[in-house]
Tab-separated table of C-alpha atoms in Angstrom:
chain	number	residue	atom	x	y	z
Y	1	MET	CA	-34.196	14.069	-1.328
Y	2	ALA	CA	-31.373	16.513	-1.842
Y	3	GLN	CA	-32.412	19.791	-3.409
Y	4	SER	CA	-30.774	20.723	-6.666
Y	5	SER	CA	-29.949	24.020	-8.200
Y	6	TYR	CA	-31.512	22.568	-11.350
Y	7	GLY	CA	-34.905	22.480	-9.613
Y	8	THR	CA	-36.612	19.619	-11.388
Y	9	GLU	CA	-33.693	17.181	-11.535
Y	10	ASN	CA	-33.855	13.977	-9.531
Y	11	ASN	CA	-30.875	14.100	-7.203
Y	12	ASN	CA	-31.831	11.143	-5.074
Y	13	PHE	CA	-28.993	8.616	-5.162
Y	14	GLY	CA	-29.731	6.656	-2.009
Y	15	PRO	CA	-30.796	3.061	-1.404
Y	16	GLY	CA	-33.738	1.854	-3.459
Y	17	VAL	CA	-32.865	4.127	-6.368
Y	18	ALA	CA	-31.136	3.040	-9.560
Y	19	TYR	CA	-28.122	5.215	-10.291
Y	20	SER	CA	-24.513	5.144	-11.391
Y	21	GLN	CA	-21.411	6.703	-9.934
Y	22	LEU	CA	-18.285	7.655	-11.822
Y	23	ASP	CA	-15.065	8.430	-9.938
Y	24	ALA	CA	-11.983	9.715	-11.717
Y	25	ALA	CA	-8.738	10.694	-10.055
Y	26	LEU	CA	-5.131	11.538	-10.725
Y	27	LEU	CA	-2.324	10.937	-8.227
Y	28	VAL	CA	1.031	12.663	-8.641
Y	29	TYR	CA	3.762	11.425	-6.287
Y	30	GLN	CA	7.299	12.766	-5.923
Y	31	GLU	CA	10.045	11.685	-3.536
Y	32	ALA	CA	12.694	14.094	-2.307
Y	33	GLY	CA	16.282	13.838	-3.524
Y	34	GLY	CA	15.380	12.969	-7.119
Y	35	ARG	CA	14.108	9.562	-6.097
Y	36	VAL	CA	10.901	7.898	-7.277
Y	37	SER	CA	8.183	9.877	-9.023
Y	38	ALA	CA	4.863	8.395	-10.073
Y	39	THR	CA	1.752	9.433	-11.942
Y	40	GLU	CA	-1.349	7.348	-11.487
Y	41	PRO	CA	-4.715	8.012	-13.174
Y	42	THR	CA	-7.660	5.930	-11.932
Y	43	LEU	CA	-11.235	5.478	-13.052
Y	44	ASP	CA	-14.048	3.691	-11.207
Y	45	LEU	CA	-17.623	3.111	-12.337
Y	46	SER	CA	-20.363	1.586	-10.212
Y	47	ILE	CA	-23.880	0.855	-11.409
Y	48	HIS	CA	-26.473	0.519	-8.639
Y	49	GLY	CA	-29.796	-1.201	-9.252
Y	50	ALA	CA	-32.913	-0.221	-7.294
Y	51	ASP	CA	-32.937	-3.760	-5.843
Y	52	GLY	CA	-29.476	-3.430	-4.259
Y	53	ARG	CA	-27.474	-5.067	-7.028
Y	54	VAL	CA	-24.164	-3.306	-7.717
Y	55	LEU	CA	-21.731	-3.793	-10.593
Y	56	THR	CA	-18.346	-2.120	-10.202
Y	57	GLY	CA	-15.395	-1.753	-12.505
Y	58	GLY	CA	-12.098	0.049	-12.165
Y	59	LEU	CA	-9.038	0.942	-14.215
Y	60	VAL	CA	-5.646	2.058	-12.883
Y	61	ALA	CA	-2.523	3.086	-14.771
Y	62	ASP	CA	0.893	3.810	-13.252
Y	63	ALA	CA	4.041	5.378	-14.598
Y	64	VAL	CA	6.933	5.157	-12.138
Y	65	SER	CA	10.541	6.261	-12.550
Y	66	GLY	CA	13.462	7.614	-10.574
Y	67	ALA	CA	16.334	6.578	-8.398
Y	68	THR	CA	15.834	3.712	-5.950
Y	69	PRO	CA	18.171	2.745	-3.081
Y	70	ASN	CA	19.759	-0.571	-4.075
Y	71	GLY	CA	20.371	-1.668	-0.469
Y	72	ALA	CA	24.162	-1.245	-0.337
Y	73	VAL	CA	25.814	0.914	2.346
Y	74	PRO	CA	27.566	4.213	1.529
Y	75	SER	CA	31.352	4.267	1.573
Y	76	THR	CA	34.128	6.844	1.852
Y	77	VAL	CA	35.287	5.692	-1.587
Y	78	SER	CA	33.296	5.489	-4.817
Y	79	GLN	CA	31.519	2.197	-5.555
Y	80	ASN	CA	30.677	0.442	-8.830
Y	81	PHE	CA	27.609	-1.752	-9.276
Y	82	VAL	CA	26.872	-3.953	-12.286
Y	83	THR	CA	23.476	-5.173	-13.425
Y	84	PRO	CA	22.115	-6.899	-16.575
Y	85	LEU	CA	21.423	-4.918	-19.719
Y	86	LYS	CA	19.067	-5.481	-22.644
Y	87	ALA	CA	17.599	-8.844	-23.529
Y	88	ARG	CA	18.875	-12.213	-22.428
Y	89	GLY	CA	22.128	-13.017	-24.248
Y	90	SER	CA	21.974	-9.756	-26.184
Y	91	THR	CA	25.106	-8.581	-27.922
Y	92	ALA	CA	23.420	-5.599	-29.580
Y	93	SER	CA	25.523	-2.493	-29.698
Y	94	VAL	CA	24.496	0.281	-27.381
Y	95	THR	CA	25.394	3.811	-28.274
Y	96	GLY	CA	24.425	5.558	-25.120
Y	97	ALA	CA	23.566	5.083	-21.508
Y	98	SER	CA	21.194	6.844	-19.201
Y	99	GLY	CA	20.967	7.627	-15.525
Y	100	GLY	CA	24.716	7.934	-15.002
Y	101	SER	CA	25.340	4.351	-16.186
Y	102	THR	CA	27.937	3.017	-18.574
Y	103	ILE	CA	27.840	-0.050	-20.760
Y	104	ILE	CA	30.350	-2.765	-20.021
Y	105	HIS	CA	31.328	-5.875	-21.976
Y	106	LEU	CA	31.022	-9.087	-20.010
Y	107	PRO	CA	33.402	-11.936	-20.603
Y	108	PRO	CA	31.843	-15.338	-21.334
Y	109	THR	CA	30.857	-17.010	-18.082
Y	110	PRO	CA	30.959	-20.793	-17.784
Y	111	GLY	CA	27.487	-22.194	-17.340
Y	112	GLN	CA	25.716	-18.906	-17.995
Y	113	LEU	CA	26.352	-17.298	-21.363
Y	114	ALA	CA	28.168	-18.833	-24.276
Y	115	THR	CA	29.286	-15.541	-25.714
Y	116	ALA	CA	30.272	-12.153	-24.431
Y	117	ALA	CA	27.337	-9.897	-23.613
Y	118	LEU	CA	26.699	-6.420	-22.327
Y	119	GLY	CA	26.070	-5.255	-18.808
Y	120	ARG	CA	25.264	-1.929	-17.210
Y	121	GLN	CA	27.538	-0.372	-14.627
Y	122	TYR	CA	26.760	2.622	-12.440
Y	123	THR	CA	29.065	4.430	-10.086
Y	124	VAL	CA	28.103	5.897	-6.738
Y	125	ALA	CA	30.116	8.826	-5.388
Y	126	PRO	CA	31.860	8.633	-1.988
Y	127	ASN	CA	29.683	9.197	1.102
Y	128	THR	CA	26.521	8.893	-0.986
Y	129	LEU	CA	23.600	6.502	-0.560
Y	130	PRO	CA	23.833	3.960	-3.408
Y	131	VAL	CA	20.823	4.292	-5.708
Y	132	ASP	CA	20.064	2.836	-9.116
Y	133	LYS	CA	18.824	5.591	-11.395
Y	134	GLY	CA	17.758	3.190	-14.137
Y	135	PHE	CA	14.415	2.355	-12.518
Y	136	ARG	CA	11.379	2.854	-14.757
Y	137	ASP	CA	8.108	0.947	-14.993
Y	138	HIS	CA	4.515	1.110	-16.176
Y	139	ARG	CA	1.540	-0.677	-14.723
Y	140	GLY	CA	-2.030	-1.230	-15.810
Y	141	ALA	CA	-4.728	-2.807	-13.650
Y	142	ILE	CA	-8.392	-3.666	-14.005
Y	143	THR	CA	-10.896	-4.700	-11.326
Y	144	LEU	CA	-14.464	-5.993	-11.604
Y	145	GLY	CA	-16.981	-6.726	-8.879
Y	146	TRP	CA	-20.586	-7.744	-8.353
Y	147	SER	CA	-22.698	-7.698	-5.195
Y	148	GLN	CA	-26.359	-8.107	-4.350
Y	149	PRO	CA	-28.798	-9.092	-1.606
Y	150	LEU	CA	-29.586	-12.820	-1.672
Y	151	GLY	CA	-32.730	-13.985	0.105
Y	152	ALA	CA	-32.347	-13.163	3.786
Y	153	ILE	CA	-28.657	-12.288	3.341
Y	154	SER	CA	-28.087	-8.544	3.155
Y	155	ASP	CA	-25.215	-8.657	0.683
Y	156	VAL	CA	-23.086	-11.231	-1.104
Y	157	GLY	CA	-20.565	-10.518	-3.788
Y	158	PHE	CA	-17.442	-11.480	-5.620
Y	159	GLY	CA	-14.822	-9.762	-7.670
Y	160	GLY	CA	-11.471	-10.054	-9.340
Y	161	GLY	CA	-8.518	-8.066	-10.514
Y	162	PHE	CA	-5.657	-8.229	-12.945
Y	163	SER	CA	-2.539	-6.085	-12.758
Y	164	ARG	CA	0.415	-6.119	-15.107
Y	165	GLU	CA	3.690	-4.232	-15.206
Y	166	THR	CA	6.863	-4.884	-17.147
Y	167	ASP	CA	8.301	-7.323	-14.624
Y	168	TYR	CA	5.329	-8.300	-12.452
Y	169	GLN	CA	1.818	-9.681	-12.817
Y	170	ALA	CA	-0.935	-10.162	-10.242
Y	171	ILE	CA	-4.279	-11.932	-10.517
Y	172	SER	CA	-6.723	-11.717	-7.621
Y	173	ALA	CA	-10.180	-13.017	-6.741
Y	174	ASN	CA	-12.355	-12.147	-3.755
Y	175	ALA	CA	-15.766	-12.895	-2.274
Y	176	HIS	CA	-17.706	-11.372	0.602
Y	177	ILE	CA	-20.864	-11.838	2.628
Y	178	ALA	CA	-22.451	-9.267	4.921
Y	179	GLN	CA	-25.488	-9.315	7.186
Y	180	ASN	CA	-27.330	-6.328	8.590
Y	181	LEU	CA	-28.809	-6.775	12.042
Y	182	ASN	CA	-30.624	-4.640	14.584
Y	183	SER	CA	-32.488	-2.337	12.180
Y	184	ALA	CA	-29.307	-2.121	10.083
Y	185	ASN	CA	-27.392	-0.555	12.983
Y	186	THR	CA	-25.047	-3.557	13.001
Y	187	THR	CA	-23.331	-5.143	10.010
Y	188	VAL	CA	-21.243	-8.290	10.298
Y	189	SER	CA	-19.102	-9.145	7.281
Y	190	LEU	CA	-16.593	-11.681	6.086
Y	191	ALA	CA	-14.444	-11.212	2.990
Y	192	VAL	CA	-11.869	-13.583	1.540
Y	193	ASN	CA	-9.203	-12.723	-0.990
Y	194	SER	CA	-6.708	-14.767	-2.945
Y	195	GLU	CA	-3.934	-13.502	-5.148
Y	196	PHE	CA	-1.476	-15.132	-7.494
Y	197	ASP	CA	1.593	-13.100	-8.454
Y	198	SER	CA	4.384	-13.739	-10.892
Y	199	SER	CA	7.690	-11.873	-10.687
Y	200	SER	CA	9.763	-11.766	-13.894
Y	201	PRO	CA	12.550	-9.344	-13.033
Y	202	PHE	CA	14.733	-7.698	-15.613
Y	203	GLY	CA	17.846	-9.887	-15.731
Y	204	GLY	CA	16.126	-12.978	-14.341
Y	205	ILE	CA	15.809	-14.304	-10.782
Y	206	PRO	CA	19.087	-13.868	-8.870
Y	207	THR	CA	20.172	-16.570	-6.455
Y	208	PRO	CA	19.867	-15.141	-2.929
Y	209	LEU	CA	23.133	-14.206	-1.205
Y	210	THR	CA	25.248	-14.627	-4.360
Y	211	VAL	CA	27.439	-11.805	-5.652
Y	212	MET	CA	25.675	-9.111	-7.695
Y	213	ASN	CA	26.611	-9.448	-11.359
Y	214	ALA	CA	25.564	-8.383	-14.845
Y	215	GLN	CA	24.799	-11.834	-16.221
Y	216	TRP	CA	21.262	-12.836	-17.116
Y	217	LYS	CA	20.111	-15.464	-14.669
Y	218	THR	CA	18.813	-18.803	-15.894
Y	219	GLN	CA	15.525	-18.677	-13.973
Y	220	ALA	CA	13.191	-16.131	-15.585
Y	221	SER	CA	10.347	-15.916	-13.091
Y	222	ARG	CA	8.992	-17.063	-9.752
Y	223	ASN	CA	5.511	-17.042	-8.254
Y	224	LYS	CA	3.835	-16.078	-5.013
Y	225	SER	CA	0.366	-16.979	-3.783
Y	226	GLN	CA	-1.639	-15.224	-1.134
Y	227	LEU	CA	-4.778	-16.065	0.816
Y	228	GLY	CA	-6.426	-13.838	3.368
Y	229	PHE	CA	-9.672	-12.876	5.042
Y	230	VAL	CA	-11.155	-9.872	6.819
Y	231	LEU	CA	-13.812	-10.357	9.506
Y	232	GLY	CA	-15.565	-7.122	10.353
Y	233	VAL	CA	-18.278	-5.625	12.544
Y	234	THR	CA	-19.672	-2.191	11.783
Y	235	GLN	CA	-21.875	-0.654	14.459
Y	236	ILE	CA	-23.841	2.584	14.475
Y	237	LEU	CA	-23.556	3.499	18.134
Y	238	SER	CA	-25.649	6.632	18.097
Y	239	ARG	CA	-27.060	9.241	15.747
Y	240	ARG	CA	-23.538	10.683	15.474
Y	241	TRP	CA	-21.115	7.811	16.006
Y	242	LEU	CA	-20.195	4.970	13.656
Y	243	THR	CA	-17.537	2.407	14.586
Y	244	GLN	CA	-15.921	-0.425	12.658
Y	245	LEU	CA	-13.711	-3.231	13.952
Y	246	ASN	CA	-11.847	-5.550	11.562
Y	247	TYR	CA	-9.640	-8.542	12.135
Y	248	SER	CA	-7.483	-9.586	9.163
Y	249	PHE	CA	-5.366	-12.624	8.523
Y	250	ASP	CA	-3.140	-13.051	5.522
Y	251	ARG	CA	-0.739	-15.722	4.348
Y	252	GLN	CA	1.783	-15.391	1.536
Y	253	SER	CA	3.841	-18.233	0.095
Y	254	GLY	CA	6.476	-18.105	-2.620
Y	255	TYR	CA	8.940	-15.581	-3.954
Y	256	GLN	CA	9.076	-12.481	-1.765
Y	257	ASN	CA	12.534	-11.096	-2.513
Y	258	ASP	CA	13.071	-7.753	-4.136
Y	259	PRO	CA	15.107	-9.097	-7.082
Y	260	TYR	CA	16.935	-5.796	-7.589
Y	261	ARG	CA	17.945	-5.312	-3.990
Y	262	VAL	CA	21.375	-6.135	-2.603
Y	263	ILE	CA	23.172	-6.090	0.745
Y	264	SER	CA	26.798	-5.101	1.364
Y	265	VAL	CA	29.351	-7.340	3.010
Y	266	VAL	CA	31.807	-5.123	4.879
Y	267	ASP	CA	35.306	-5.531	6.236
Y	268	PRO	CA	35.053	-6.373	9.969
Y	269	SER	CA	37.444	-3.603	11.011
Y	270	SER	CA	37.323	-0.825	8.379
Y	271	GLY	CA	33.622	-1.141	7.515
Y	272	GLN	CA	34.443	-0.784	3.820
Y	273	PRO	CA	32.210	-2.842	1.494
Y	274	THR	CA	34.087	-5.857	0.151
Y	275	SER	CA	31.291	-7.469	-1.852
Y	276	THR	CA	27.624	-7.023	-2.716
Y	277	LEU	CA	25.129	-9.890	-2.437
Y	278	TYR	CA	21.534	-10.274	-3.609
Y	279	GLU	CA	19.121	-10.164	-0.683
Y	280	SER	CA	17.285	-13.183	0.753
Y	281	ARG	CA	13.821	-13.269	2.360
Y	282	PRO	CA	11.798	-16.226	3.656
Y	283	ASP	CA	9.265	-17.772	1.280
Y	284	ASN	CA	6.454	-17.714	3.833
Y	285	ARG	CA	4.829	-14.839	5.661
Y	286	GLN	CA	1.728	-14.718	7.835
Y	287	SER	CA	0.289	-11.477	9.079
Y	288	GLN	CA	-2.575	-10.405	11.310
Y	289	SER	CA	-4.034	-7.029	12.038
Y	290	VAL	CA	-6.761	-5.416	14.095
Y	291	PHE	CA	-8.201	-2.240	12.627
Y	292	TRP	CA	-10.584	0.051	14.477
Y	293	ASP	CA	-12.213	3.004	12.751
Y	294	ASN	CA	-14.493	5.642	14.306
Y	295	LYS	CA	-16.514	8.312	12.555
Y	296	LEU	CA	-18.113	11.025	14.609
Y	297	ASP	CA	-20.477	13.566	13.068
Y	298	LEU	CA	-20.608	16.753	15.130
Y	299	ASP	CA	-22.211	18.732	12.361
Y	300	PRO	CA	-20.525	20.640	10.682
Y	301	PHE	CA	-17.459	18.681	11.862
Y	302	VAL	CA	-16.830	15.046	10.946
Y	303	THR	CA	-13.996	13.349	12.829
Y	304	ASP	CA	-12.426	10.104	11.621
Y	305	LEU	CA	-10.013	8.262	13.926
Y	306	ALA	CA	-8.562	4.935	12.775
Y	307	LEU	CA	-6.142	2.727	14.727
Y	308	ARG	CA	-4.362	-0.389	13.539
Y	309	TYR	CA	-2.108	-2.964	15.152
Y	310	TYR	CA	-0.225	-5.294	12.818
Y	311	LYS	CA	2.043	-8.268	13.474
Y	312	ASP	CA	3.651	-10.805	11.160
Y	313	SER	CA	5.789	-13.932	11.184
Y	314	TRP	CA	8.845	-11.997	9.963
Y	315	GLY	CA	9.006	-10.341	13.394
Y	316	ILE	CA	7.541	-7.043	12.264
Y	317	SER	CA	4.905	-5.327	14.358
Y	318	SER	CA	3.448	-1.913	13.680
Y	319	LYS	CA	1.066	0.646	15.109
Y	320	THR	CA	-0.862	3.144	13.016
Y	321	ALA	CA	-3.064	6.080	14.020
Y	322	GLU	CA	-4.886	8.213	11.460
Y	323	LEU	CA	-6.959	11.276	12.229
Y	324	SER	CA	-8.921	13.519	9.893
Y	325	GLU	CA	-11.298	16.369	10.641
Y	326	ARG	CA	-13.739	17.386	7.953
Y	327	ILE	CA	-15.206	20.866	8.335
Y	328	ASN	CA	-18.264	21.501	6.201
Y	329	PHE	CA	-18.780	25.110	5.150
Y	330	GLY	CA	-22.403	24.875	4.132
Y	331	THR	CA	-23.185	22.175	1.568
Y	332	ALA	CA	-20.912	23.408	-1.209
Y	333	PHE	CA	-17.436	23.386	0.306
Y	334	TYR	CA	-15.401	21.533	2.910
Y	335	LEU	CA	-11.877	21.468	4.286
Y	336	GLU	CA	-10.364	18.291	5.755
Y	337	PRO	CA	-6.927	18.335	7.415
Y	338	ASN	CA	-5.461	14.912	8.176
Y	339	ALA	CA	-2.482	13.390	9.990
Y	340	ARG	CA	-1.098	9.873	10.254
Y	341	TRP	CA	1.466	8.366	12.617
Y	342	TYR	CA	3.042	5.011	11.863
Y	343	GLN	CA	5.727	3.032	13.673
Y	344	GLN	CA	7.140	-0.379	12.816
Y	345	SER	CA	9.754	-2.693	14.280
Y	346	ALA	CA	12.348	-4.434	12.108
Y	347	ALA	CA	12.061	-7.832	10.481
Y	348	ASN	CA	14.202	-10.402	12.284
Y	349	PHE	CA	16.387	-10.781	9.167
Y	350	PHE	CA	16.914	-7.056	8.641
Y	351	HIS	CA	20.595	-6.044	8.662
Y	352	TYR	CA	22.109	-2.767	7.545
Y	353	TYR	CA	24.983	-4.886	6.166
Y	354	LEU	CA	26.669	-8.255	6.666
Y	355	VAL	CA	30.106	-8.573	8.246
Y	356	GLY	CA	32.863	-10.351	6.293
Y	357	GLY	CA	34.516	-13.416	7.800
Y	358	GLN	CA	31.275	-14.574	9.408
Y	359	PRO	CA	28.909	-17.198	7.987
Y	360	ASN	CA	25.984	-15.657	6.111
Y	361	PRO	CA	22.555	-16.009	7.731
Y	362	ALA	CA	19.879	-17.873	5.763
Y	363	PHE	CA	17.932	-14.658	5.274
Y	364	ALA	CA	19.174	-11.091	5.063
Y	365	SER	CA	17.763	-7.858	3.697
Y	366	SER	CA	18.888	-4.271	4.142
Y	367	ASP	CA	15.614	-2.938	2.712
Y	368	THR	CA	14.778	0.034	4.938
Y	369	ARG	CA	11.092	-0.808	4.484
Y	370	LEU	CA	11.763	-3.916	6.594
Y	371	GLY	CA	13.723	-1.932	9.196
Y	372	SER	CA	12.600	-0.031	12.232
Y	373	PHE	CA	11.249	3.479	11.597
Y	374	THR	CA	8.534	6.003	12.322
Y	375	ALA	CA	6.578	7.742	9.569
Y	376	LEU	CA	4.446	10.864	9.710
Y	377	THR	CA	1.956	12.071	7.116
Y	378	TYR	CA	0.364	15.514	7.100
Y	379	GLY	CA	-2.189	16.654	4.610
Y	380	ALA	CA	-5.339	18.518	3.786
Y	381	LYS	CA	-8.190	18.050	1.400
Y	382	LEU	CA	-10.464	20.626	-0.165
Y	383	GLY	CA	-13.777	19.570	-1.661
Y	384	PHE	CA	-16.346	21.464	-3.723
Y	385	ALA	CA	-19.842	20.232	-4.517
Y	386	LEU	CA	-20.505	21.417	-8.060
Y	387	ASN	CA	-24.201	20.618	-7.614
Y	388	GLY	CA	-26.194	17.857	-5.952
Y	389	ARG	CA	-24.624	15.334	-8.321
Y	390	SER	CA	-20.923	15.933	-8.542
Y	391	GLU	CA	-17.940	16.870	-6.452
Y	392	VAL	CA	-14.385	17.832	-7.229
Y	393	TYR	CA	-11.646	17.575	-4.617
Y	394	VAL	CA	-7.929	18.039	-4.227
Y	395	LYS	CA	-5.754	16.539	-1.497
Y	396	GLY	CA	-2.128	17.289	-0.752
Y	397	GLU	CA	0.045	15.214	1.589
Y	398	TYR	CA	3.613	15.163	2.849
Y	399	TYR	CA	5.120	11.871	4.044
Y	400	GLN	CA	8.353	11.442	5.963
Y	401	GLN	CA	10.074	8.402	7.451
Y	402	THR	CA	12.485	8.789	10.375
Y	403	GLY	CA	14.833	5.971	11.356
Y	404	ASN	CA	18.155	5.284	12.988
Y	405	GLY	CA	20.866	6.032	10.420
Y	406	HIS	CA	23.656	5.632	12.964
Y	407	PRO	CA	23.305	2.262	14.737
Y	408	ALA	CA	25.486	1.980	17.856
Y	409	ASP	CA	27.286	-1.120	16.585
Y	410	ALA	CA	28.330	0.395	13.232
Y	411	ILE	CA	31.822	-0.651	12.139
Y	412	GLY	CA	34.695	1.632	11.057
Y	413	GLN	CA	33.775	4.081	8.291
Y	414	LEU	CA	30.085	3.167	8.636
Y	415	ARG	CA	29.976	5.204	11.856
Y	416	GLN	CA	30.185	8.374	9.794
Y	417	GLN	CA	27.566	7.303	7.204
Y	418	ASN	CA	23.803	7.688	7.342
Y	419	LEU	CA	22.582	4.119	6.982
Y	420	PHE	CA	18.856	4.914	6.982
Y	421	ALA	CA	17.563	5.285	3.430
Y	422	GLY	CA	14.043	6.391	4.399
Y	423	THR	CA	11.590	8.173	2.165
Y	424	LYS	CA	10.359	11.754	2.071
Y	425	ALA	CA	7.578	12.329	-0.419
Y	426	ALA	CA	4.929	14.818	-1.448
Y	427	MET	CA	1.764	13.807	-3.224
Y	428	VAL	CA	-1.184	15.543	-4.790
Y	429	PHE	CA	-4.463	13.840	-5.510
Y	430	LEU	CA	-7.129	15.335	-7.791
Y	431	GLY	CA	-10.527	13.678	-7.834
Y	432	TYR	CA	-13.911	14.009	-9.457
Y	433	SER	CA	-17.046	12.136	-8.470
Y	434	TRP	CA	-20.280	12.205	-10.485
Y	435	ASP	CA	-23.610	10.542	-9.642
Y	436	PHE	CA	-26.053	10.130	-12.513
Y	437	HIS	CA	-29.248	8.267	-13.435
I	1	MET	CA	1.400	-14.278	19.022
I	2	ARG	CA	-2.228	-14.664	18.018
I	3	ARG	CA	-3.861	-14.829	21.419
I	4	PRO	CA	-3.890	-11.122	22.354
I	5	LEU	CA	-5.232	-10.164	18.924
I	6	LEU	CA	-7.975	-12.773	19.123
I	7	ILE	CA	-8.984	-11.654	22.591
I	8	ILE	CA	-9.260	-8.055	21.452
I	9	LEU	CA	-11.274	-9.108	18.430
I	10	MET	CA	-13.625	-11.369	20.309
I	11	ALA	CA	-14.153	-8.839	23.070
I	12	GLY	CA	-14.959	-6.151	20.528
I	13	ALA	CA	-17.250	-8.394	18.534
I	14	SER	CA	-19.040	-9.566	21.672
I	15	ILE	CA	-19.651	-6.035	22.853
I	16	SER	CA	-20.955	-5.032	19.439
I	17	ILE	CA	-23.200	-8.026	18.861
I	18	ALA	CA	-24.428	-8.588	22.421
I	19	GLY	CA	-25.234	-4.945	22.824
I	20	CYS	CA	-26.754	-4.423	19.439
I	21	THR	CA	-30.354	-4.784	20.497
I	22	ALA	CA	-29.890	-1.798	22.781
I	23	ILE	CA	-27.385	0.248	20.810
I	24	GLY	CA	-28.026	2.474	17.853
I	25	PRO	CA	-30.362	5.161	16.645
I	26	LYS	CA	-33.947	4.693	15.494
I	27	PRO	CA	-34.527	4.843	11.731
I	28	TRP	CA	-35.751	8.459	11.975
I	29	GLU	CA	-32.515	9.415	13.747
I	30	LYS	CA	-30.244	8.394	10.875
I	31	ASP	CA	-30.151	11.730	9.078
I	32	LEU	CA	-26.449	12.257	9.805
I	33	MET	CA	-25.521	8.626	9.021
I	34	ALA	CA	-27.166	9.020	5.614
I	35	ARG	CA	-24.605	11.608	4.593
I	36	HIS	CA	-22.015	10.548	2.058
I	37	GLU	CA	-19.072	11.533	4.270
I	38	MET	CA	-20.225	9.112	6.998
I	39	LEU	CA	-19.660	6.078	4.745
I	40	VAL	CA	-16.584	4.106	5.840
I	41	ASP	CA	-15.512	4.029	2.191
I	42	ALA	CA	-16.787	7.455	1.164
I	43	TYR	CA	-13.785	8.117	-1.112
I	44	PRO	CA	-12.505	4.698	-2.235
I	45	LEU	CA	-10.040	6.061	-4.788
I	46	LEU	CA	-8.379	8.231	-2.145
I	47	ILE	CA	-8.139	5.323	0.294
I	48	ALA	CA	-6.790	3.045	-2.456
I	49	ALA	CA	-4.123	5.596	-3.423
I	50	ASP	CA	-2.969	6.101	0.176
I	51	GLU	CA	-2.933	2.351	0.870
I	52	HIS	CA	-0.982	1.766	-2.342
I	53	ILE	CA	1.676	4.296	-1.312
I	54	TYR	CA	1.956	2.921	2.222
I	55	PHE	CA	2.089	-0.650	0.892
I	56	SER	CA	5.045	0.268	-1.320
I	57	LYS	CA	6.944	2.133	1.466
I	58	GLU	CA	6.136	0.225	4.661
I	59	ALA	CA	6.166	-3.400	5.821
I	60	SER	CA	2.525	-3.506	6.964
I	61	SER	CA	-0.536	-3.638	4.788
I	62	GLY	CA	-4.211	-4.445	5.161
I	63	GLY	CA	-6.500	-3.911	8.121
I	64	ARG	CA	-8.988	-1.599	6.478
I	65	GLY	CA	-9.223	-4.141	3.678
I	66	PHE	CA	-7.096	-6.924	2.251
I	67	ALA	CA	-3.333	-7.042	2.680
I	68	GLY	CA	-1.130	-6.905	-0.385
I	69	GLY	CA	-1.202	-4.531	-3.277
I	70	GLY	CA	-1.353	-6.397	-6.550
I	71	CYS	CA	1.914	-4.918	-7.702
I	72	GLY	CA	5.614	-5.580	-7.569
I	73	CYS	CA	6.313	-2.352	-5.744
I	74	ASN	CA	7.185	-4.016	-2.453
């Protein structure tokens, strides 16, 4: 039993003891160049029974805003982009505009809107990465879970989640089973997860590879379903070494486009954009990954090394290595520097742009997140035990993607542009954890 | 595409399970394993926040847990 500065308090929160744990945290995220910023408070509560039953619940809120790359290439001349404004068919007057946008009047379009409506137009300066500054969203999510021993089975459980933002909704359900073997030095587990998402983008669902426009689209939403499992083995190898090996499989079917993202069609000799099309991604995606985590306790140092290999049916493969080193200074304070290296290959339908005069491929996206790049994360965490029952911690991280902004086959003016729209971001995470009876 | 991954998985699982009667500390040697920081999910909110950020900025997700992110951020 841990000793407490309060002397007579019961600070035993281990197995066989009924207790509750409250975790609260705040994430603040900011991208460089005035791009996305996010604030995310989270709250988790778990109630542990003495018999191994655990009830968990969580709440997450998100507020996200900022400029987002729209997928078009930069140009030596200024570019205009138009996108829907206000509600479907709205003709309400608009007195102002934000984020460098202007309001435009749309002529009636056969088959779409019977009357004139309003659209939003934003202009991107020459030699500048096209971004839409009108991006703003809020998200709320709730999760619930239950697990318990069942007869000879060490642990079975199920859970669910619901997440909603202005233009997206996700419902998920999961179940797991785990068995301890070999004096609880080995745990074998299987978890399955299913998710049902609905995308209702502002302006409706654009038809892939049609010209970007400000009209509201006739289709309001599309769905995506997901089914996956994780098979894992956790093994305590020695007094100091814990290892975990997971194999994951995941399958997604349905709408997987980013409805706001476009791709430029450029002139085959000058490289100047001649039109802007909505992107197009396949409806099906299967992915697999192998994840291997190692924790080594060389008191007062705790090393965590995690490796992951990922591969999917879109042609993307990635490698990830994460290392953290926790240094305990007595029982009241610790410092934990961390680093992460990540490298991915491009999806087989990733293109920086499409070339005019050639037939369009069935699928095309210029989303840098589907391109080839390397990302590095550096960070450090500081933790303070307030007493035997609670801990407060702060973690700061810097994240940077590096990619090829100057592909060898770039055409005309594109040779002088940086075509990689990767992310640089800083984040701060404040957390508080409290165990109580 | 799947064969190399399956071989790695099965080899790893076989080593773990076949060797488990011989591998691992005795119950009285688990003092270090009992520490909070040796849990694989010692700080779930931190892991969730990192995974959420990587999910929204990279093409890969999952491995440690389920793939996907329950949001429209990708």
